[in-house]
Amino acid sequence: MADSLSDTLKKLKITAVDRTEDSLEGCLDCLLQALAQNNTETSEKIQASGILQLFASLLTPQSSCKAKVANIIAEVAKNEFMRIPCVDAGLISPLVQLLNSKDQEVLLQTGRALGNICYDSHEGRSAVDQAGGAQIVIDHLRSLCSLTDPANEKLLTVFCGMLMNYSNENDSLQAQLINMGVIPTLVKLLGIHCQNAALTEMCLVAFGNLAELESSKEQFASTNIAEELVKLFKKQIEHDKREMIFEVLAPLAENDAIKLQLVEAGLVECLLEIVQQKVDSDKEDDITELKTGSDLMVLLLLGDESMQKLFEGGKGSVFQRVLSWIPSNNHQLQLAGALAIANFARNDGNCIHMVDNGIVEKLMDLLDRHVEDGNVTVQHAALSALRNLAIPVINKAKMLSAGVTEAVLKFLKSEMPPVQFKLLGTLRMLIDAQAEAAEQLGKNVKLVERLVEWCEAKDHAGVMGESNRLLSALIRHSKSKDVINTIVQSGGIKHLVTMATSEHVIMQNEALVALALIAALELGTAEKDLESAKLVQILHRLLADERSAPEIKYNSMVLICALMGSESLHKEVQDLAFLDVVSKLRSHENKSVAQQASLTEQRLTVES
């Protein structure tokens, strides 16, 4: 075999130059045979013989053996080591020229050759890009799209594969294809050829690649992709095929317009059916599909319109089914159910309806099942849902009397930052303008001590921020001396002073209001802590800083006045020449700031 291959290659060199048609065809057939028997070894010999350079001259439109030569190139380019030599031999430009042929076999072999050269090859892709190959292939896809004979479908499959290899994991080439309008063409292909498994698969892989690109989403949204994918999904029984469709649906469903289209096309019903079929199975494929399906369901609920459509005033069958997931024994369904409720709870109307219809008790039962060695993701999701439900004012008292604070406080010992973060957020929402609840929580020494500890969680900015905000909220909403005393004794004052320097205006403001209440109600108790936390210096800095927001300047001056009741803090105020800074603020453009500056100036003058 090796000898005859060497002979063939020598003969081919001579005949390629002489153009003796018959012997040329014979040589090419021998090469194809050798490649079929041992592709790698034959390809190495072809490369060593230098014959690749001669192939360019055999790829002209006039050449009678161009299809066979393209077929040989397609075969050798299956080997990674042959792709750059094919580019260096100048084969790309003549191959791209052959894409203008009317001969189906020539087009098929040329598409294969270019697709294989582009596979994982930057050089191959660049050369095809420079030769303008992509546009010609997209034009072919458009013109051949409606023909459903087997030979044409095979050609369409090869062309789709070529575009995929050309652009895979290359954002700029994917963007180029999108600008050339490949998306509507591929969607049309999928609709017409949904019976052809190979072509359908190619379209799905191409969608999966393109859908990752943000710029593709708008183009996808203007086609009927949602309808086509759902139609295809309903037909699939095999796990692998469904998985492929899921891989396209997930990135597409990040777009709100497509979310709504998928809901309208009936995807949710398909997903609910999968959940029902797979929930009790312990097969790995079924567990994966249950997770993918329920995750996708939650994703669809992230769009405002799609969520509201499925909520249907709380009477929707989808909403009811999701509710039934929460008491389930399957952790994945419990998680998806709680996340879905958190997503439904994104406007006051939905939250009020759900609280009135007993959702809080279901979520508390779920949390109860996860207190000891519980599933962290389920804890996090259930707390997220409770936090969202607690936003409308009318829900707070109802949730408090249902015992939500007690249920949430069971997780105070959690060491998981995501759970800590949601726990803090839920408590903060619950006590907003609820004086009694704020006082009760603010006198809970265990809670306050944990908050003070978390205020130092420098590795978890979210937990640190929420702890500070809850400390401040306990004081602001309770206006209670007992609460202030608990916070002073637990060492919380320094954190409130630090919070006044936060980069977030809302947090600065909350801290200043809480500190003003401390100064008004329990200045004697807090005096030493305020001093050692350098509060007066911080207030001077806030007032002197032109970048401070008007409400920060206003509340800083209110606080200065409140601090005058302490001899040591009063002395610090005098030493820092506050009068200069305050008198400048009398001409501030904000009227409230200007008025407060006049009052503060009078106070400072009288007291000095």
XYZ file of C-alpha atoms in Angstrom:
608
model
C 0.000 0.000 0.000
C 2.780 2.412 1.032
C 4.657 1.775 -2.239
C 1.607 2.218 -4.416
C 0.778 5.443 -2.534
C 4.272 6.804 -3.227
C 3.888 5.834 -6.878
C 0.489 7.512 -7.029
C 1.890 10.730 -5.580
C 4.807 10.750 -8.085
C 2.436 10.023 -10.944
C 0.046 12.708 -9.728
C 2.819 15.305 -9.845
C 3.441 14.553 -13.487
C -0.198 14.225 -14.567
C -1.241 17.372 -12.642
C 1.132 19.317 -14.851
C 0.365 17.430 -18.078
C -3.378 17.374 -17.355
C -3.851 13.851 -18.700
C -7.478 13.551 -17.634
C -7.851 9.762 -17.302
C -4.672 9.063 -15.400
C -5.359 12.138 -13.231
C -8.782 10.765 -12.239
C -7.177 7.386 -11.515
C -4.542 8.959 -9.252
C -7.158 10.934 -7.344
C -9.284 7.814 -6.841
C -6.222 6.011 -5.432
C -5.631 8.876 -3.005
C -9.236 8.830 -1.819
C -8.978 5.079 -1.305
C -5.745 5.452 0.676
C -7.310 8.198 2.804
C -10.306 5.986 3.535
C -7.981 3.222 4.766
C -5.570 5.330 6.832
C -6.306 9.028 6.807
C -3.516 10.256 9.114
C -0.655 8.351 7.464
C -1.833 9.208 3.948
C -2.222 12.882 4.886
C 1.355 12.950 6.246
C 2.653 11.530 2.945
C 0.594 14.009 0.922
C 2.081 16.855 2.934
C 5.644 15.510 2.576
C 5.250 15.065 -1.202
C 4.486 18.771 -1.779
C 1.438 17.836 -3.854
C -0.859 20.246 -1.954
C 0.547 23.201 -3.924
C -0.501 21.512 -7.167
C -4.096 21.115 -5.990
C -4.782 24.838 -6.378
C -4.389 24.494 -10.166
C -6.835 21.547 -10.164
C -9.556 23.566 -8.431
C -10.288 25.895 -11.350
C -13.890 26.030 -12.632
C -12.687 24.445 -15.913
C -11.096 21.432 -14.189
C -13.095 18.221 -14.613
C -11.757 16.726 -11.371
C -12.399 19.696 -9.063
C -15.014 17.824 -6.947
C -12.574 14.954 -6.287
C -9.759 17.340 -5.379
C -12.070 19.222 -3.001
C -13.073 15.852 -1.495
C -9.379 14.963 -0.926
C -8.789 18.365 0.726
C -11.862 17.786 2.935
C -10.441 14.416 4.000
C -6.892 15.599 4.737
C -8.227 18.660 6.625
C -9.812 16.316 9.169
C -6.285 16.261 10.641
C -5.341 19.302 12.666
C -1.754 19.279 11.335
C -3.014 19.628 7.729
C -5.121 22.775 8.140
C -2.385 25.402 8.077
C -0.557 23.640 5.175
C -3.849 23.806 3.193
C -3.981 27.569 3.838
C -0.279 28.004 3.014
C -0.733 26.036 -0.241
C -3.147 28.770 -1.400
C -6.186 26.461 -1.525
C -8.716 28.759 0.171
C -9.207 31.297 -2.607
C -9.848 28.707 -5.387
C -12.152 26.757 -3.038
C -14.175 29.881 -2.277
C -14.384 30.553 -6.055
C -15.863 27.063 -6.479
C -18.720 28.058 -4.159
C -20.098 29.899 -7.213
C -20.482 26.577 -9.068
C -23.899 25.266 -10.057
C -22.807 21.629 -9.628
C -24.199 20.120 -6.409
C -21.334 17.642 -5.885
C -18.744 20.419 -6.323
C -20.616 22.588 -3.802
C -20.897 19.705 -1.336
C -17.184 18.782 -1.400
C -16.095 22.444 -1.375
C -18.322 23.145 1.644
C -16.805 20.123 3.428
C -13.246 21.183 2.577
C -13.722 24.758 3.810
C -15.593 23.604 6.910
C -12.836 21.173 7.892
C -10.049 23.705 7.254
C -11.874 26.211 9.500
C -12.354 23.745 12.352
C -10.470 25.135 15.365
C -8.086 26.938 12.994
C -7.568 30.684 13.270
C -5.549 30.698 10.023
C -8.249 28.790 8.158
C -10.989 31.132 9.350
C -8.985 34.247 8.499
C -8.315 33.013 4.985
C -12.007 32.172 4.375
C -12.978 35.549 5.840
C -10.582 37.398 3.501
C -11.828 35.423 0.501
C -15.460 36.348 1.340
C -16.618 32.734 1.722
C -19.252 33.276 4.431
C -21.478 35.597 2.388
C -21.595 33.188 -0.587
C -22.586 30.298 1.720
C -25.337 32.384 3.399
C -26.660 33.328 -0.062
C -26.772 29.614 -0.964
C -28.644 28.804 2.247
C -31.209 31.468 1.384
C -31.749 30.332 -2.196
C -31.787 26.595 -1.414
C -33.776 26.913 1.813
C -37.143 25.713 0.444
C -35.889 22.614 -1.435
C -36.512 19.465 0.593
C -34.969 16.718 -1.603
C -32.349 14.587 0.247
C -29.363 15.781 -1.841
C -30.225 19.413 -1.170
C -30.744 18.777 2.547
C -27.308 17.155 2.678
C -25.791 20.251 1.055
C -27.623 22.579 3.446
C -26.311 20.512 6.388
C -22.729 20.821 5.120
C -23.096 24.575 4.604
C -24.520 25.043 8.111
C -21.630 23.004 9.502
C -19.136 25.087 7.562
C -20.527 28.356 9.001
C -20.450 26.834 12.453
C -16.787 25.806 12.185
C -16.012 29.201 10.676
C -17.464 31.191 13.572
C -17.355 28.871 16.607
C -16.194 30.731 19.758
C -15.164 33.715 17.638
C -17.258 36.747 18.601
C -16.227 38.950 15.694
C -16.978 36.287 13.048
C -20.281 35.451 14.767
C -21.158 39.166 14.704
C -20.235 39.224 11.005
C -22.657 36.344 10.279
C -25.380 38.071 12.287
C -24.875 41.272 10.277
C -25.122 39.212 7.079
C -28.587 38.119 8.243
C -27.834 34.463 8.956
C -30.319 34.209 11.858
C -33.645 34.612 9.969
C -32.298 32.203 7.310
C -31.411 29.522 9.878
C -34.785 29.905 11.622
C -36.530 29.439 8.276
C -34.372 26.366 7.596
C -35.350 24.858 10.938
C -39.050 25.384 10.185
C -38.923 23.816 6.728
C -36.539 20.926 7.475
C -37.592 19.943 11.004
C -37.998 16.308 9.817
C -34.312 16.101 8.901
C -32.394 15.171 12.061
C -28.884 16.060 10.821
C -29.885 19.486 9.493
C -31.988 20.242 12.578
C -29.013 19.392 14.785
C -26.731 21.685 12.777
C -29.228 24.558 13.097
C -29.472 24.004 16.865
C -25.704 24.027 17.352
C -25.465 27.192 15.232
C -28.219 28.841 17.324
C -26.441 27.802 20.510
C -23.257 29.539 19.323
C -24.956 32.694 18.086
C -27.395 33.046 20.995
C -24.516 33.712 23.416
C -23.912 37.013 21.591
C -25.954 39.918 22.937
C -26.353 41.440 19.445
C -28.106 38.268 18.252
C -31.022 38.494 20.680
C -32.864 41.283 18.836
C -32.589 39.446 15.523
C -33.828 36.238 17.135
C -36.730 38.153 18.712
C -37.861 39.353 15.270
C -38.184 35.761 13.961
C -40.533 32.945 14.982
C -37.685 31.044 16.689
C -39.727 30.575 19.881
C -42.550 28.867 18.014
C -40.160 26.646 16.005
C -38.140 25.551 19.048
C -41.227 24.739 21.105
C -42.705 22.793 18.161
C -39.451 20.852 17.857
C -39.228 20.327 21.616
C -42.695 18.768 21.763
C -41.634 16.147 19.192
C -38.460 15.073 20.988
C -38.407 11.977 23.133
C -34.638 11.497 23.380
C -32.845 13.138 26.295
C -29.851 14.265 24.165
C -32.069 16.035 21.627
C -34.019 17.823 24.355
C -30.741 18.797 25.983
C -29.620 20.408 22.702
C -32.811 22.447 22.521
C -32.419 23.454 26.185
C -28.930 24.745 25.378
C -30.433 27.124 22.824
C -33.448 28.083 24.937
C -31.430 29.113 28.023
C -29.388 31.947 26.420
C -32.366 33.057 24.286
C -34.655 33.213 27.324
C -32.406 35.878 28.852
C -34.122 38.307 26.455
C -37.451 39.629 27.785
C -39.167 39.780 24.377
C -38.191 36.152 23.667
C -39.314 35.100 27.184
C -42.800 36.313 26.329
C -42.724 34.623 22.904
C -41.691 31.314 24.520
C -44.512 31.586 27.056
C -47.002 32.335 24.273
C -45.647 29.411 22.221
C -46.481 27.027 25.089
C -43.017 26.242 26.445
C -44.204 26.435 30.048
C -46.696 23.622 29.556
C -43.887 21.460 28.116
C -41.662 22.241 31.095
C -44.402 21.449 33.620
C -44.968 18.139 31.871
C -41.252 17.279 32.100
C -41.268 18.105 35.801
C -44.266 15.850 36.342
C -42.689 12.986 34.382
C -39.231 13.172 35.966
C -39.898 14.183 39.562
C -39.788 10.696 41.060
C -37.027 9.276 38.862
C -33.518 8.645 40.163
C -31.998 8.218 36.687
C -29.196 10.709 36.091
C -30.623 11.931 32.755
C -34.029 12.530 34.322
C -32.549 14.409 37.293
C -30.595 16.627 34.855
C -33.703 17.279 32.784
C -35.782 18.091 35.862
C -33.165 20.643 36.932
C -32.804 22.173 33.459
C -36.576 22.348 32.972
C -37.361 23.900 36.351
C -34.417 26.352 36.053
C -35.699 27.467 32.662
C -39.154 27.919 34.134
C -37.716 30.265 36.780
C -35.794 32.157 34.078
C -39.021 32.755 32.100
C -40.492 34.377 35.220
C -37.735 36.996 35.302
C -39.444 38.937 32.506
C -42.137 41.303 33.810
C -44.622 40.601 31.010
C -44.035 36.843 30.881
C -44.278 36.646 34.689
C -47.535 38.606 34.826
C -49.024 36.528 32.014
C -48.312 33.318 33.974
C -49.521 34.771 37.284
C -52.991 35.501 35.818
C -54.112 37.325 38.942
C -52.943 34.409 41.094
C -55.445 32.091 39.437
C -53.166 30.861 36.647
C -52.710 27.103 36.417
C -48.948 27.621 36.050
C -48.796 29.637 39.271
C -50.830 26.943 41.055
C -48.514 24.172 39.803
C -45.430 26.077 40.933
C -47.011 26.483 44.377
C -47.317 22.717 44.616
C -43.525 22.382 44.174
C -42.799 24.053 47.522
C -44.088 21.244 49.792
C -42.501 18.612 47.501
C -39.757 16.329 48.819
C -37.510 17.067 45.858
C -34.881 19.724 46.692
C -34.625 20.900 43.073
C -38.389 21.509 42.953
C -38.422 23.198 46.358
C -35.668 25.496 45.099
C -37.391 26.247 41.796
C -40.722 26.790 43.587
C -39.234 29.288 46.060
C -37.324 31.115 43.296
C -40.484 31.249 41.190
C -42.422 32.795 44.113
C -39.611 35.345 44.558
C -40.001 36.207 40.863
C -43.806 36.422 41.058
C -43.332 38.723 44.070
C -41.985 41.587 41.996
C -44.940 43.929 42.274
C -47.181 44.930 45.162
C -50.388 43.470 43.701
C -48.917 39.990 43.340
C -47.283 40.147 46.797
C -50.509 41.169 48.532
C -52.496 38.442 46.745
C -49.958 35.746 47.634
C -49.724 36.733 51.312
C -53.534 36.774 51.571
C -53.624 33.290 50.081
C -51.277 31.578 52.519
C -47.947 31.535 50.677
C -46.059 32.733 53.787
C -47.005 29.631 55.774
C -45.832 27.390 52.888
C -42.459 29.171 52.766
C -42.078 29.007 56.548
C -42.774 25.268 56.481
C -40.143 24.911 53.760
C -37.585 26.860 55.810
C -38.405 24.720 58.830
C -37.440 21.605 56.888
C -34.029 23.145 56.165
C -32.948 24.534 59.540
C -30.658 21.692 60.569
C -28.019 20.859 57.930
C -30.373 22.322 55.384
C -29.894 22.926 51.695
C -28.287 26.379 51.424
C -29.740 27.177 47.987
C -33.257 26.366 49.227
C -32.744 28.515 52.352
C -31.498 31.389 50.196
C -34.408 31.087 47.738
C -37.111 30.887 50.455
C -35.638 33.916 52.258
C -35.521 35.817 48.930
C -39.210 35.122 48.434
C -40.090 36.267 51.981
C -38.011 39.415 51.572
C -39.853 40.360 48.354
C -43.242 39.561 49.884
C -42.450 41.890 52.823
C -42.021 44.972 50.616
C -45.684 46.170 50.438
C -46.591 48.055 53.651
C -49.865 46.150 54.035
C -48.012 42.785 54.140
C -45.599 43.626 56.956
C -47.988 43.342 59.912
C -49.573 40.183 58.457
C -46.183 38.534 58.026
C -45.051 39.607 61.487
C -48.131 38.125 63.106
C -47.650 34.932 61.073
C -44.312 34.521 62.882
C -41.924 35.238 59.993
C -39.294 36.909 62.209
C -39.087 33.829 64.452
C -38.774 31.563 61.401
C -36.024 33.742 59.925
C -34.084 34.109 63.189
C -33.539 30.335 63.254
C -30.913 30.939 60.551
C -28.947 33.427 62.621
C -26.285 30.790 63.224
C -25.774 30.204 59.486
C -22.203 30.628 58.285
C -23.213 30.986 54.627
C -22.958 34.602 53.378
C -25.797 34.276 50.790
C -28.166 33.086 53.553
C -26.934 35.777 55.968
C -27.491 38.431 53.293
C -31.098 37.413 52.579
C -31.894 36.929 56.278
C -30.776 40.523 56.978
C -32.720 41.896 54.018
C -35.894 40.087 55.084
C -35.712 41.416 58.665
C -35.006 44.940 57.422
C -38.045 44.850 55.124
C -40.277 43.460 57.878
C -39.523 46.163 60.471
C -39.806 49.105 58.078
C -42.173 51.522 59.909
C -43.134 48.731 62.355
C -42.084 50.249 65.709
C -43.126 47.347 67.920
C -41.363 44.710 65.797
C -38.246 46.900 65.520
C -38.157 47.303 69.303
C -38.612 43.599 69.905
C -35.802 42.695 67.509
C -33.569 45.546 68.699
C -33.683 44.217 72.275
C -32.702 40.718 71.084
C -29.101 40.610 72.310
C -28.190 37.520 70.244
C -29.346 39.212 67.061
C -27.601 42.529 67.808
C -24.343 40.776 68.703
C -24.466 38.783 65.451
C -25.114 42.014 63.513
C -22.096 43.671 65.108
C -20.011 40.630 64.171
C -21.239 40.734 60.560
C -20.540 44.486 60.356
C -16.904 43.407 60.264
C -17.332 40.804 57.488
C -14.929 42.593 55.153
C -14.826 39.633 52.754
C -18.566 39.911 52.175
C -19.460 43.507 51.350
C -23.156 42.643 50.907
C -23.475 41.070 54.370
C -21.497 43.933 55.913
C -23.701 46.567 54.251
C -26.971 44.827 55.168
C -25.865 44.370 58.812
C -25.125 48.070 59.111
C -28.450 48.957 57.514
C -30.378 46.659 59.851
C -28.624 48.110 62.927
C -29.596 51.587 61.793
C -33.162 50.461 60.945
C -33.675 48.980 64.430
C -32.998 52.427 65.928
C -34.829 54.472 63.290
C -38.046 52.461 63.408
C -38.173 51.727 67.144
C -36.921 55.127 68.441
C -36.370 53.120 71.645
C -33.849 53.803 74.426
C -33.710 50.080 75.214
C -32.704 49.289 71.650
C -30.010 51.986 71.698
C -28.669 50.608 74.991
C -28.510 47.080 73.557
C -26.605 48.345 70.511
C -24.192 50.410 72.656
C -23.504 47.430 74.931
C -22.899 45.164 71.937
C -20.352 47.589 70.453
C -22.470 48.651 67.474
C -21.945 52.441 67.649
C -18.579 52.488 65.851
C -20.153 50.673 62.893
C -22.921 53.255 62.550
C -20.291 56.024 62.568
C -18.288 54.208 59.859
C -21.513 53.735 57.880
C -21.875 57.535 57.748
C -18.813 57.540 55.469
C -20.253 54.926 53.056
C -20.026 55.571 49.311
C -23.800 55.033 49.092
C -25.802 58.153 49.984
C -28.775 56.102 51.181
C -26.578 54.284 53.725
C -24.880 57.502 54.878
C -28.273 59.025 55.436
C -29.652 56.053 57.371
C -26.575 56.149 59.621
C -26.857 59.890 60.302
C -30.560 59.651 61.201
C -29.861 56.727 63.577
C -26.945 58.625 65.170
C -29.145 61.726 65.620
C -31.720 59.566 67.465
C -28.951 58.122 69.654
C -27.741 61.634 70.452
C -31.287 62.802 71.240
C -32.314 59.804 73.368
C -29.191 58.293 74.973
C -26.281 60.678 74.461
C -24.774 59.976 77.898
C -24.652 56.225 77.283
C -23.186 56.489 73.785
C -20.871 59.471 74.391
C -17.592 57.525 74.822
C -18.224 55.303 71.790
C -19.085 58.310 69.610
C -15.904 60.011 70.734
C -13.612 57.064 70.089
C -15.226 56.502 66.674
C -14.208 60.123 65.771
C -17.771 61.125 64.872
C -17.166 64.877 65.159
C -14.200 64.771 62.753
C -16.248 62.738 60.289
C -19.123 65.261 60.430
C -16.690 68.104 59.807
C -15.376 66.259 56.766
C -18.884 65.596 55.416
C -19.876 69.247 55.769
C -16.658 70.562 54.203
C -16.823 68.149 51.258
C -18.510 69.776 48.266
C -19.454 66.351 46.915
C -21.669 65.528 49.922
C -25.351 65.293 48.930
C -27.719 67.991 50.339
C -29.486 65.497 52.647
C -26.097 64.432 54.058
C -25.171 68.037 54.842
C -28.622 68.640 56.371
C -28.541 65.554 58.632
C -24.918 66.188 59.637
C -25.918 69.628 60.945
C -28.939 68.194 62.792
C -26.564 65.712 64.425
C -24.043 68.439 65.369
C -26.786 70.291 67.226
C -27.803 67.098 69.051
C -24.198 66.438 70.135
C -23.935 69.817 71.925
C -25.535 68.222 74.988
C -22.297 66.332 75.667
C -19.501 68.328 77.232
C -16.651 66.369 75.625
C -18.256 66.250 72.165
C -19.174 69.943 72.429
C -15.518 70.735 73.092
C -14.507 68.728 69.979
C -17.002 70.729 67.898
C -15.527 74.028 69.170
C -11.963 72.884 68.505
C -12.730 72.057 64.887
C -14.026 75.508 63.887
C -17.390 74.258 62.612
C -18.688 77.839 62.351
C -16.636 78.520 59.210
C -17.964 75.479 57.400
C -21.572 75.992 58.526
C -21.745 79.723 57.720
C -20.723 78.969 54.118
C -23.735 76.633 53.825
C -26.211 79.453 54.567
C -26.063 80.359 50.885
C -26.502 76.720 49.730
C -28.828 76.276 46.711
C -30.922 73.772 48.648
C -33.346 75.717 50.888
C -33.519 73.076 53.644
C -29.711 72.993 53.873
C -29.506 76.805 53.951
C -32.162 77.036 56.733
C -30.520 74.303 58.806
C -27.161 76.090 58.381
C -28.666 79.290 59.889
C -30.139 77.358 62.842
C -26.888 75.449 63.402
C -24.854 78.660 63.213
C -27.065 80.279 65.897
C -26.711 77.204 68.094
C -22.934 77.130 67.689
C -22.665 80.864 68.420
C -24.850 80.660 71.556
C -22.995 77.627 72.858
C -19.455 78.891 72.178
